[in-house]
Structures are given as C-alpha cells and as structure tokens.
Coordinates of C-alpha atoms in Angstrom, one line a residue:
Chain A
M1004 CA -6.8 25.0 8.4
V1005 CA -10.5 24.7 9.4
G1006 CA -12.3 27.5 7.4
S1007 CA -11.7 30.7 9.0
C1008 CA -11.0 29.4 12.3
I1009 CA -7.7 31.0 13.8
G1010 CA -6.3 29.0 16.5
V1011 CA -3.1 26.6 18.0
C1012 CA -3.6 23.6 20.3
S1013 CA -2.4 24.3 23.6
T1014 CA -1.1 20.7 23.7
C1015 CA 0.7 20.6 20.9
K1016 CA 0.5 24.0 19.4
S1017 CA 0.0 22.5 16.3
G1018 CA -2.2 25.4 14.2
S1019 CA -4.0 22.9 11.7
A1020 CA -7.0 20.6 13.3
L1021 CA -6.5 18.0 10.6
Q1022 CA -3.4 18.3 10.8
W1023 CA -3.4 16.4 14.1
G1024 CA -2.0 12.8 14.1
P1025 CA -4.7 11.0 16.7
R1026 CA -4.0 12.4 19.9
L1027 CA -6.4 14.6 22.4
H1028 CA -6.2 18.3 21.8
T1029 CA -7.6 21.6 22.8
F1030 CA -8.5 23.7 20.5
I1031 CA -8.9 27.1 21.5
S1032 CA -10.4 29.1 18.6
R1033 CA -9.1 33.2 18.9
G1034 CA -11.1 34.7 16.1
Q1035 CA -15.2 33.5 15.4
I1036 CA -15.3 29.5 13.8
G1037 CA -17.6 29.9 11.4
R1038 CA -20.6 27.5 11.0
S1039 CA -18.7 25.5 8.0
A1040 CA -15.4 25.4 9.7
L1041 CA -17.6 23.7 12.5
V1042 CA -18.6 21.2 10.8
Q1043 CA -15.7 20.2 8.9
L1044 CA -14.0 20.0 12.0
M1045 CA -16.8 18.1 13.4
N1046 CA -16.6 15.6 10.4
T1047 CA -12.4 14.5 11.1
T1048 CA -12.3 14.4 14.5
D1049 CA -14.5 13.3 17.4
I1050 CA -15.3 16.5 19.5
N1051 CA -15.2 15.3 23.4
R1052 CA -16.4 18.9 24.4
T1053 CA -17.3 22.1 23.3
K1054 CA -17.4 25.0 25.3
D1055 CA -18.4 28.1 23.4
I1056 CA -17.5 31.6 25.4
G1057 CA -18.9 34.8 23.8
I1058 CA -16.6 37.2 24.6
G1059 CA -17.5 40.5 22.9
K1060 CA -17.4 40.1 19.1
R1061 CA -15.5 37.4 19.2
R1062 CA -16.4 33.7 20.1
Y1063 CA -14.1 32.0 21.4
I1064 CA -14.7 28.1 21.5
N1065 CA -12.7 25.6 23.4
I1066 CA -12.9 22.1 21.8
T1067 CA -11.6 19.2 23.6
A1068 CA -11.4 16.8 20.7
V1069 CA -9.4 13.2 19.1
S1070 CA -9.0 12.9 15.7
G1071 CA -7.9 9.0 14.2
G1072 CA -10.2 5.9 15.1
G1073 CA -13.9 6.2 15.9
R1074 CA -16.2 4.7 13.6
R1075 CA -17.3 7.5 10.7
M1076 CA -15.3 6.5 7.4
R1077 CA -13.1 9.6 7.8
P1078 CA -13.8 12.0 4.2
T1079 CA -10.1 12.9 2.6
V1080 CA -8.0 14.7 5.3
N1081 CA -5.9 17.4 3.4
A1082 CA -3.4 16.5 1.5
A1083 CA -0.6 18.1 3.5
A1084 CA -1.3 15.9 6.2
I1085 CA -1.2 12.7 3.9
E1086 CA 2.0 13.6 2.2
T1087 CA 3.6 13.7 6.1
L1088 CA 2.4 10.8 6.9
Q1089 CA 3.5 9.4 3.8
K1090 CA 6.6 10.8 4.7
G1091 CA 6.6 9.1 8.1
I1092 CA 5.6 5.7 7.1
A1093 CA 8.2 5.7 4.2
E1094 CA 11.4 6.7 6.8
F1095 CA 9.6 4.2 9.6
Y1096 CA 10.5 1.4 6.6
D1097 CA 13.6 2.6 5.4
E1098 CA 14.4 2.6 8.9
S1099 CA 13.7 -0.8 10.0
S1100 CA 12.9 -3.5 7.0
G1101 CA 16.5 -4.4 7.2
I1102 CA 15.7 -5.0 10.9
W1103 CA 13.1 -6.8 9.9
E1104 CA 14.4 -8.8 6.9
N1105 CA 17.8 -9.7 9.2
V1106 CA 15.4 -11.2 12.4
W1107 CA 12.5 -12.4 10.2
G1108 CA 13.3 -12.4 6.4
D1109 CA 11.1 -11.1 3.2
H1110 CA 7.7 -11.6 4.7
M1111 CA 7.0 -8.6 6.9
H1112 CA 3.4 -9.9 7.9
H1113 CA 1.9 -12.3 10.6
G1114 CA 1.9 -16.0 10.6
F1115 CA -1.3 -18.2 10.0
Y1116 CA -1.5 -20.3 13.1
E1117 CA -3.5 -23.5 14.7
P1118 CA -5.6 -21.8 17.4
D1119 CA -4.1 -22.3 20.3
S1120 CA -0.7 -23.9 19.0
S1121 CA 2.9 -23.8 20.6
V1122 CA 5.1 -22.1 18.1
S1123 CA 8.6 -22.2 18.4
L1124 CA 10.6 -19.5 16.0
T1125 CA 11.3 -21.7 13.4
D1126 CA 7.7 -22.4 12.9
H1127 CA 7.2 -18.8 11.7
R1128 CA 8.5 -18.1 8.5
S1129 CA 6.2 -21.4 7.1
A1130 CA 3.3 -19.7 9.2
Q1131 CA 3.9 -16.2 6.8
I1132 CA 3.8 -18.5 3.7
R1133 CA 0.4 -19.9 4.9
M1134 CA -0.7 -16.6 5.7
I1135 CA -0.5 -16.4 1.7
E1136 CA -1.8 -19.8 0.7
E1137 CA -5.1 -18.9 3.0
A1138 CA -6.1 -16.0 1.7
L1139 CA -5.7 -17.2 -1.9
S1140 CA -7.5 -19.8 -1.0
F1141 CA -10.1 -18.1 0.9
A1142 CA -10.4 -16.0 -2.2
S1143 CA -11.0 -19.1 -4.2
I1144 CA -7.9 -18.3 -6.8
S1145 CA -6.9 -21.5 -7.5
D1146 CA -9.6 -21.7 -9.8
D1147 CA -8.1 -19.2 -12.0
P1148 CA -4.9 -18.6 -11.5
P1149 CA -4.0 -14.9 -12.3
R1150 CA -1.4 -13.6 -14.6
Q1151 CA -1.2 -10.2 -13.8
I1152 CA -0.6 -8.6 -10.2
V1153 CA -0.4 -5.5 -8.0
D1154 CA 0.7 -5.8 -4.7
V1155 CA -0.6 -2.7 -2.7
G1156 CA 2.0 -1.9 0.2
C1157 CA 4.5 -4.7 -1.0
G1158 CA 7.3 -4.2 1.5
I1159 CA 10.1 -6.1 0.3
G1160 CA 8.3 -7.8 -1.9
G1161 CA 8.2 -11.3 -0.2
S1162 CA 4.3 -11.8 -1.5
S1163 CA 5.2 -10.7 -4.7
R1164 CA 7.7 -13.5 -5.4
Y1165 CA 5.7 -16.0 -3.6
M1166 CA 2.9 -15.4 -6.1
A1167 CA 4.8 -14.8 -9.1
G1168 CA 6.9 -18.0 -8.3
K1169 CA 3.4 -20.2 -7.5
Y1170 CA 1.6 -18.8 -10.9
G1171 CA 4.1 -17.7 -13.1
A1172 CA 2.3 -14.5 -13.0
R1173 CA 3.9 -11.0 -13.4
C1174 CA 3.9 -8.9 -10.0
Q1175 CA 4.1 -5.3 -9.4
G1176 CA 5.0 -4.4 -6.1
I1177 CA 4.4 -0.6 -4.8
T1178 CA 5.4 1.2 -1.6
L1179 CA 6.4 4.1 -0.3
S1180 CA 9.6 3.1 0.6
P1181 CA 12.5 4.0 -1.6
V1182 CA 14.9 1.6 0.6
Q1183 CA 11.7 -0.9 0.5
A1184 CA 11.7 -1.0 -3.7
Q1185 CA 15.3 -1.6 -4.0
R1186 CA 15.4 -4.0 -1.7
A1187 CA 12.7 -5.5 -2.9
Q1188 CA 14.1 -5.6 -6.6
A1189 CA 17.6 -6.9 -5.7
L1190 CA 16.0 -9.9 -4.2
A1191 CA 14.4 -10.4 -6.9
A1192 CA 16.9 -10.5 -9.0
A1193 CA 18.7 -12.7 -6.5
Q1194 CA 15.9 -15.0 -7.0
G1195 CA 15.9 -14.9 -11.1
L1196 CA 12.6 -13.6 -10.6
D1197 CA 13.7 -10.6 -11.9
D1198 CA 11.4 -10.5 -15.3
K1199 CA 9.0 -11.2 -13.2
V1200 CA 8.4 -8.9 -10.6
S1201 CA 8.6 -5.5 -11.1
F1202 CA 8.9 -2.8 -8.1
Q1203 CA 7.9 1.2 -7.6
V1204 CA 7.6 3.7 -5.6
A1205 CA 4.3 4.9 -5.5
D1206 CA 1.1 5.6 -3.4
A1207 CA -1.4 3.4 -2.7
L1208 CA -3.8 6.3 -3.3
N1209 CA -2.9 7.3 -6.7
Q1210 CA -1.6 4.3 -8.0
P1211 CA 0.4 4.8 -11.1
F1212 CA -1.3 2.3 -13.4
Q1213 CA -3.9 2.6 -15.9
D1214 CA -7.4 1.0 -15.0
G1215 CA -8.5 -2.6 -15.3
Q1216 CA -4.6 -3.8 -15.4
F1217 CA -4.6 -6.7 -12.8
D1218 CA -6.4 -10.1 -12.2
L1219 CA -5.3 -10.2 -8.5
V1220 CA -5.1 -7.2 -6.7
W1221 CA -3.3 -8.1 -3.4
S1222 CA -3.2 -5.9 0.3
M1223 CA -1.3 -7.6 2.8
E1224 CA -1.5 -5.6 5.8
S1225 CA -0.7 -2.1 3.8
G1226 CA -4.5 -1.3 4.5
E1227 CA -3.8 0.1 8.3
H1228 CA -1.8 2.3 6.8
M1229 CA -4.2 4.4 4.5
P1230 CA -5.5 7.3 5.7
D1231 CA -8.4 7.6 3.4
K1232 CA -10.1 4.3 3.4
T1233 CA -12.7 5.0 1.3
K1234 CA -9.6 6.6 -1.6
F1235 CA -7.7 3.4 -0.7
V1236 CA -10.4 0.8 -1.7
N1237 CA -11.6 2.9 -4.9
E1238 CA -7.8 2.4 -6.0
L1239 CA -7.8 -1.3 -5.5
A1240 CA -11.2 -1.3 -7.6
R1241 CA -9.7 0.7 -10.0
V1242 CA -6.8 -1.1 -11.0
A1243 CA -8.9 -4.5 -10.7
A1244 CA -9.7 -6.0 -14.4
P1245 CA -13.0 -6.8 -14.9
G1246 CA -13.4 -10.4 -13.4
G1247 CA -10.4 -9.8 -11.4
M1248 CA -10.1 -10.6 -7.5
I1249 CA -9.4 -8.1 -4.6
I1250 CA -7.9 -9.5 -1.4
I1251 CA -7.4 -7.3 1.5
V1252 CA -5.6 -8.5 4.9
T1253 CA -5.5 -5.8 7.1
W1254 CA -5.9 -5.1 11.0
C1255 CA -9.5 -3.6 11.8
H1256 CA -11.0 -2.4 15.0
R1257 CA -14.3 -4.5 16.2
D1258 CA -17.7 -4.1 14.4
L1259 CA -19.7 -1.7 16.3
S1260 CA -22.5 -2.9 17.7
P1261 CA -25.8 -1.3 16.0
S1262 CA -26.6 0.9 19.3
E1263 CA -22.9 2.3 19.2
E1264 CA -22.2 5.4 17.5
S1265 CA -18.0 4.9 18.4
L1266 CA -15.4 2.6 19.9
R1267 CA -15.1 3.3 24.0
P1268 CA -12.6 6.2 24.7
E1269 CA -10.3 3.8 26.5
E1270 CA -10.8 1.9 23.3
K1271 CA -9.6 4.5 20.9
E1272 CA -6.7 5.8 23.3
L1273 CA -5.1 2.8 22.6
L1274 CA -5.4 2.7 19.1
N1275 CA -4.2 5.7 19.1
K1276 CA -1.3 5.0 20.8
I1277 CA -0.1 2.6 18.1
C1278 CA -1.3 4.7 15.4
N1279 CA 1.2 6.7 16.7
A1280 CA 4.4 4.1 16.5
F1281 CA 3.4 2.5 13.5
Y1282 CA 2.6 5.3 11.3
L1283 CA -1.3 4.2 11.0
Q1284 CA -3.8 7.0 10.3
A1285 CA -7.3 5.6 10.8
W1286 CA -9.0 2.7 11.9
C1287 CA -12.1 1.6 10.8
S1288 CA -14.3 -2.1 11.3
T1289 CA -14.4 -5.1 8.9
A1290 CA -18.2 -4.0 8.2
D1291 CA -16.6 -1.0 7.3
Y1292 CA -14.6 -2.4 4.3
V1293 CA -17.5 -4.8 3.7
K1294 CA -19.4 -1.5 3.4
L1295 CA -16.6 0.0 1.0
L1296 CA -16.9 -2.7 -1.4
E1297 CA -20.5 -2.7 -1.3
S1298 CA -20.8 0.7 -2.2
L1299 CA -18.5 0.0 -5.5
S1300 CA -21.0 -2.4 -6.6
L1301 CA -18.2 -5.3 -6.0
Q1302 CA -19.5 -9.5 -5.7
D1303 CA -18.7 -11.7 -4.0
I1304 CA -17.9 -10.3 -0.9
K1305 CA -16.3 -12.2 1.9
A1306 CA -14.9 -11.3 5.2
A1307 CA -13.8 -13.4 8.2
D1308 CA -12.0 -12.5 11.5
W1309 CA -8.6 -14.5 11.6
S1310 CA -7.4 -12.9 15.1
E1311 CA -7.7 -16.9 16.2
Y1312 CA -4.9 -17.5 13.8
V1313 CA -2.2 -15.1 14.7
A1314 CA -1.9 -14.7 18.2
P1315 CA 1.6 -16.0 18.8
F1316 CA 2.6 -13.5 16.1
W1317 CA 2.7 -10.6 18.1
P1318 CA 4.6 -12.6 21.0
A1319 CA 6.9 -14.3 18.5
V1320 CA 8.3 -10.4 17.7
I1321 CA 8.7 -9.6 21.0
K1322 CA 10.6 -12.4 21.9
S1323 CA 13.2 -12.0 18.6
A1324 CA 13.1 -8.5 19.6
L1325 CA 15.0 -9.2 22.9
T1326 CA 17.3 -12.0 21.8
W1327 CA 20.4 -10.9 21.6
K1328 CA 20.5 -10.5 17.8
G1329 CA 16.7 -8.1 18.0
I1330 CA 18.3 -6.3 20.8
T1331 CA 21.6 -5.4 18.7
S1332 CA 19.8 -4.3 15.7
L1333 CA 17.6 -2.2 17.2
L1334 CA 20.5 -0.1 19.3
R1335 CA 22.1 0.1 15.7
S1336 CA 18.6 1.2 14.1
G1337 CA 16.6 4.3 14.5
W1338 CA 14.4 5.8 17.1
K1339 CA 11.2 5.0 14.6
T1340 CA 12.4 1.5 14.9
I1341 CA 12.5 1.2 18.6
K1342 CA 9.2 3.5 19.4
G1343 CA 7.7 0.3 17.3
A1344 CA 9.1 -2.4 19.3
L1345 CA 7.8 -0.9 22.3
A1346 CA 4.6 -0.7 20.7
M1347 CA 3.9 -4.0 20.2
P1348 CA 2.4 -5.1 23.8
L1349 CA -0.1 -2.6 22.5
M1350 CA -1.2 -4.8 19.7
I1351 CA -1.1 -7.8 21.8
E1352 CA -3.7 -6.0 24.3
G1353 CA -5.8 -5.2 21.7
Y1354 CA -6.0 -8.6 20.6
K1355 CA -6.8 -9.5 24.1
K1356 CA -9.3 -7.1 24.8
G1357 CA -11.6 -8.2 21.4
L1358 CA -10.6 -4.6 20.3
I1359 CA -8.1 -5.7 17.5
K1360 CA -8.8 -7.7 14.4
F1361 CA -7.2 -9.6 12.0
A1362 CA -9.4 -9.2 9.1
I1363 CA -9.7 -10.8 5.7
I1364 CA -11.7 -9.1 3.3
T1365 CA -12.3 -10.4 -0.6
C1366 CA -14.3 -9.7 -3.7
R1367 CA -14.7 -9.8 -6.9
K1368 CA -15.2 -6.7 -9.8
P1369 CA -17.7 -8.0 -12.1
E1370 CA -16.8 -8.3 -15.2
S1371 CA -18.5 -6.2 -17.5
Chain B
M111 CA 12.5 -0.2 -14.7
R112 CA 12.0 -2.8 -18.3
L113 CA 9.3 -1.5 -20.7
L114 CA 7.0 -4.5 -20.0
T115 CA 6.4 -2.1 -16.6
H116 CA 6.6 1.0 -19.0
N117 CA 3.7 -0.5 -20.6
M118 CA 1.3 -0.7 -17.5
L119 CA 2.6 3.1 -15.9
S120 CA 0.4 6.5 -16.0
S121 CA 0.6 10.0 -14.7
N122 CA -2.6 10.3 -12.8
I123 CA -1.6 14.0 -11.5
K124 CA -5.0 16.0 -11.2
G125 CA -6.4 17.4 -14.1
V126 CA -4.5 14.8 -16.7
T127 CA -7.3 13.7 -18.9
N128 CA -4.5 11.3 -20.7
G129 CA -1.1 10.4 -18.5
F130 CA -0.2 7.4 -21.0
P131 CA 2.1 6.8 -22.3
L132 CA 4.9 8.2 -19.7
L133 CA 7.7 9.9 -22.2
I134 CA 11.1 8.7 -21.2
E135 CA 14.0 10.5 -20.3
V136 CA 17.4 8.5 -20.1
E137 CA 20.5 8.9 -18.5
K138 CA 21.5 5.0 -18.3
V139 CA 20.3 2.3 -20.2
V140 CA 21.3 -1.4 -19.1
E141 CA 20.9 -4.4 -21.1
K142 CA 20.0 -7.7 -19.1
Q143 CA 19.6 -10.5 -20.6
V144 CA 16.8 -13.0 -19.8
D145 CA 16.0 -16.3 -21.1
F146 CA 13.3 -16.2 -23.8
N147 CA 10.1 -17.6 -23.3
E148 CA 7.3 -17.8 -25.6
D149 CA 4.4 -18.1 -24.2
F150 CA 4.7 -15.8 -22.1
L151 CA 5.1 -13.5 -25.0
R152 CA 2.4 -14.9 -26.3
N153 CA 0.0 -13.9 -23.6
M154 CA 1.6 -10.4 -22.9
F155 CA 1.1 -9.5 -26.8
P156 CA -2.6 -8.9 -26.6
K157 CA -2.2 -6.5 -23.4
I158 CA 0.6 -4.5 -24.5
E159 CA 0.4 -1.0 -26.1
W160 CA 2.1 -1.8 -29.1
K161 CA 2.7 2.1 -29.9
A162 CA 3.7 2.9 -26.4
L163 CA 6.3 0.0 -26.9
V164 CA 7.7 1.3 -30.2
E165 CA 8.5 4.6 -28.9
A166 CA 10.2 3.8 -25.7
S167 CA 12.5 1.1 -27.2
R168 CA 13.1 3.6 -29.8
T169 CA 14.1 6.3 -27.1
M170 CA 16.4 3.9 -25.3
G171 CA 18.2 3.7 -28.2
Y172 CA 16.7 0.2 -30.1
T173 CA 15.3 0.7 -33.0
E174 CA 14.5 -2.8 -34.5
L175 CA 10.8 -3.1 -33.3
P176 CA 8.2 -2.9 -36.6
E177 CA 5.8 0.0 -36.7
N178 CA 2.6 -2.1 -36.0
A179 CA 2.3 -5.7 -35.0
E180 CA -0.5 -8.4 -35.3
S181 CA -0.3 -11.4 -33.4
S182 CA 0.0 -13.5 -36.9
M183 CA 3.7 -12.1 -36.4
L184 CA 4.2 -13.9 -33.1
D185 CA 4.6 -16.9 -35.7
S186 CA 8.1 -15.7 -36.4
D187 CA 10.9 -16.3 -34.4
E188 CA 12.8 -12.8 -35.1
F189 CA 10.2 -10.7 -34.1
L190 CA 9.4 -12.7 -31.0
R191 CA 13.4 -12.1 -30.5
K192 CA 13.1 -8.5 -31.2
F193 CA 10.1 -8.5 -28.8
H194 CA 11.5 -10.6 -25.6
H195 CA 14.2 -8.2 -26.3
A196 CA 12.5 -4.9 -26.1
L197 CA 10.2 -5.8 -23.9
I198 CA 12.3 -7.8 -21.2
E199 CA 15.3 -6.9 -21.7
L200 CA 16.4 -3.2 -22.1
H201 CA 16.0 -1.4 -18.4
L202 CA 16.6 2.5 -17.4
E203 CA 18.5 2.3 -14.6
E204 CA 18.8 6.1 -14.5
G205 CA 16.4 9.1 -15.8
A206 CA 13.1 9.9 -15.7
L207 CA 9.8 9.3 -16.4
V208 CA 7.9 12.1 -18.3
C209 CA 3.8 13.2 -18.1
P210 CA 3.2 13.5 -21.3
E211 CA 0.3 16.6 -20.5
T212 CA 2.4 18.3 -17.3
G213 CA 5.6 17.4 -18.4
R214 CA 6.2 16.6 -14.6
K215 CA 9.3 14.1 -14.5
F216 CA 8.9 11.4 -12.3
P217 CA 12.7 10.0 -11.1
V218 CA 13.6 6.7 -11.9
N219 CA 16.8 5.7 -9.9
K220 CA 18.8 2.3 -9.8
G221 CA 15.7 1.1 -11.9
I222 CA 13.0 2.1 -9.6
P223 CA 10.7 4.9 -10.9
N224 CA 9.4 7.1 -8.0
M225 CA 5.6 7.3 -8.9
L226 CA 4.8 9.5 -6.4
L227 CA 2.8 12.4 -6.6
H228 CA 3.1 15.7 -4.4
E229 CA 0.3 17.4 -2.6
D230 CA -0.6 19.8 -5.1
E231 CA -1.5 17.1 -8.0
V232 CA -3.5 15.0 -6.1

C-alpha cells in the first residue's frame, strides 16, 4: 500500500500502486493521501495528472499514472511485487524454453550480424556464438582468461557451456526457472561439461554467493528483466573478484537528451506493451547503466550501441515462429509463450524508431 | 550439486551476518566418476574453504579428507585423489542446504539447489 493511501485503481481494481504492472492507472484515493505517501507514489510512477478534489474532511485525489518506463532509476519496488514478477518470469521461461531450444538451439540471445546483411536461418546459431565472442572481445577478456565465471540469468546455459569450453573455466549459472536449470545441467552432462558448469535456481538481485568470487561476471540479455537496476548492478559488482570483469549485454531505451525529463508518452506506451509480454519491469538507458557503474567506482567503463548488428534477429525469430514447426510448437505451448510471440513485432518497431537499443556495457572491478 | 558449488554458496537472508557455509541435509547422494585433472585441483585449492569442504563431505558420507590441508599436500597423489573425489565426484541429488544462522532450508531437487529468497527474507 502507498503510505496511508487507501484506494483502488478503477481500471484494474488493484489496490496497491507498487504492484501495478507497467500500465496506465486511474487511482482514486478514498482516504486522505498523506504527503509522504504521495511522494512515494510519485517516485515510483510517472504522474500524468493529479486532480485534488477536496470534499469535506476527506481529500480525494484522482491520479492518472504510468508505472515502469521513464527516466528515473526506480528505487526498490516492494518485495511482494518483485516476487510476483519473478514468478511470472520463471513461469514464462518454464513454459517457453523448450520451444525456443527446439527451434533455435541453446542460446537464448540475439545474434551478431554484419550490418545490412541478409541472413538465412542457418546463419543464426553462428551469429549467436559470434555475439558471445564479440562481447568477450569488447571487454578485452583474451588478455587474461577467467577461471571462475558467473552467468547471471543463464537461460539453458548456452553461454556458460561455451565459455567453460573456451577457457576451461568453471561457470556457475543462475536462473529463476527450475526448468531451465535442469535443462542446462542436462545439456552440460551430455556435452561432458558436467564438472565445469553448474546451475542454481537463484535471484540475480540476491545472488547466493559470497563477495568477490568471480573473475568474470556475465549478464547476457537478462538485465531487462531486473525490476531494480541499482540492486542488480550492485550484486554484479559484489560478486566480482577484485580485478574481475563485468559484461552486461542488454536491451535499453535510447539515451535522453539533456532537455528531456523522460521518454515521450507514446514511447513509454510501446515499452509498456513489451514489458507486459516479456515479463520485464523497467527500462533504462545505456547512460543510466554507465552512471550506476560509475557510482560504484568501477573502472574502465565502456559502452556501445550494437543495435545495427542485431537488426536481422527479430524478423528471423518471427519467420521461425511462422514455420510449421514454429506454429505447432506455439500451439502446444501456453498462453505466456504465445503472448510473447505476438509481441515480437513491437520489438522491431522499437528498434526501427530508435527507441530500443541493444547495448553492451563492460567494466572492471578495482584490484583493491 | 557437487561440493565445489557448495563451497561458493551462502545464505544472503536479510540480517544474517555469516551465511557460510550452508549445512547439508542429505536425502540422496550420488557418486559420479569424473576424470582427474591435477592442474584444475591445484588452481582450485587456494580458493577452497577447507573446513567447509571437510564438514560437507562428512555429511555426505565421505570421511577420508584430512581435517587440515596445506598446499604441500598437493604433491601427494593420494591426497589429490581424495580432494578430487570430495570436490567433484560427490553429488547431493536430493536434500537441502540449511542457513547456519536461521535454519532456513533451501531445497535441492535433482541436483539443483533453489536459493530463491522469500519476500520477507530480502
């Protein structure tokens, strides 16, 4: 609940502002909304319109607000909301990982392509491997191969197994999805990597590791799921060993210009729809990530926009979904997977409009 | 879950000052034979919390590890094999990892630990 505010959104009948998904709400306070409660509400949503109607001793406030999206790095939303989101993420991946693997293989991330190239479906797996290699290269990893790696948001372990094979390193993967963890371990065993990689069901916002364990902290397209970017980045930094590298590859929204307070309403609306389908909570910009890393005194921070290198990806995913194999798989899957599939054109729209960026951000934890 | 993983996991429940090492509740232990890799063991040795490994391996039914260890022991083939066996070949298939301060159990199913915290633990 928001402080002393008691009310129900007339649209979705939800009683707690902080449990809103990213959507538009009309929130009418039935009781007097305390100042601190209003401040808290404003900090976690974008208030479009506030109308203060005083009737006798009670104050009614009609607030039309959109939560999620926007520029400000949201402070922690309440734990219950995060738990609900995480359950949604787990279920989404429990349901859809098998289908993805069936059609695309064991890497659940974008491929890296030559700009403006035309690619066939068979090129995509090598493009996905190239993505891993390009990310490692961007971070200049080859100078000092890692020994202990953590794969944050590991999917079915594609990156973990690849890097374990490449470096002979040990890799720990964490995912919210028990189905993914099982599958990841099974694939590792099948590939003879069972002694090198292991997977846990765990929360990237509360990683079950002691401080400073990993030479390489790897987050390949999982950052977009994190409802609290500050906590997410804090945990990445905490588990990194002194001198260790952090590599984040993630979906961001465009950087804001100096005169902008937030994204435009139609931009937020597009991101909200995508959030809904893919169980994302919050978007931030590449610049926001850089600021977070700077605030933790991490060094050698580098960032790049790789949007042009991933352009063929979503059209290819859609094409694969429309094949006989794709359609039959989707029909056998659940509603969550289908909803995700239906949202794919929105990703293309987002990229085309320059709203969605495919970003890489890397840095190093100081030695001491 | 093998003990190499156990040696890295800790309980980060809110308010817990020392969540390492996690205690082990055994329901099913499986031994999986893995090729011996001396370089790997030598590299890992300095990073291993030895007491935690000994305690955990005993809970799993393996009592061969010495109470204390130092790097000179790595020259002994016999020691390396025991180290290898405890670290890599013993698997907790079913059971739980237990927070040493709160007693909270993190289930282990089919060898995968579930370390997710509940909303009141973060």
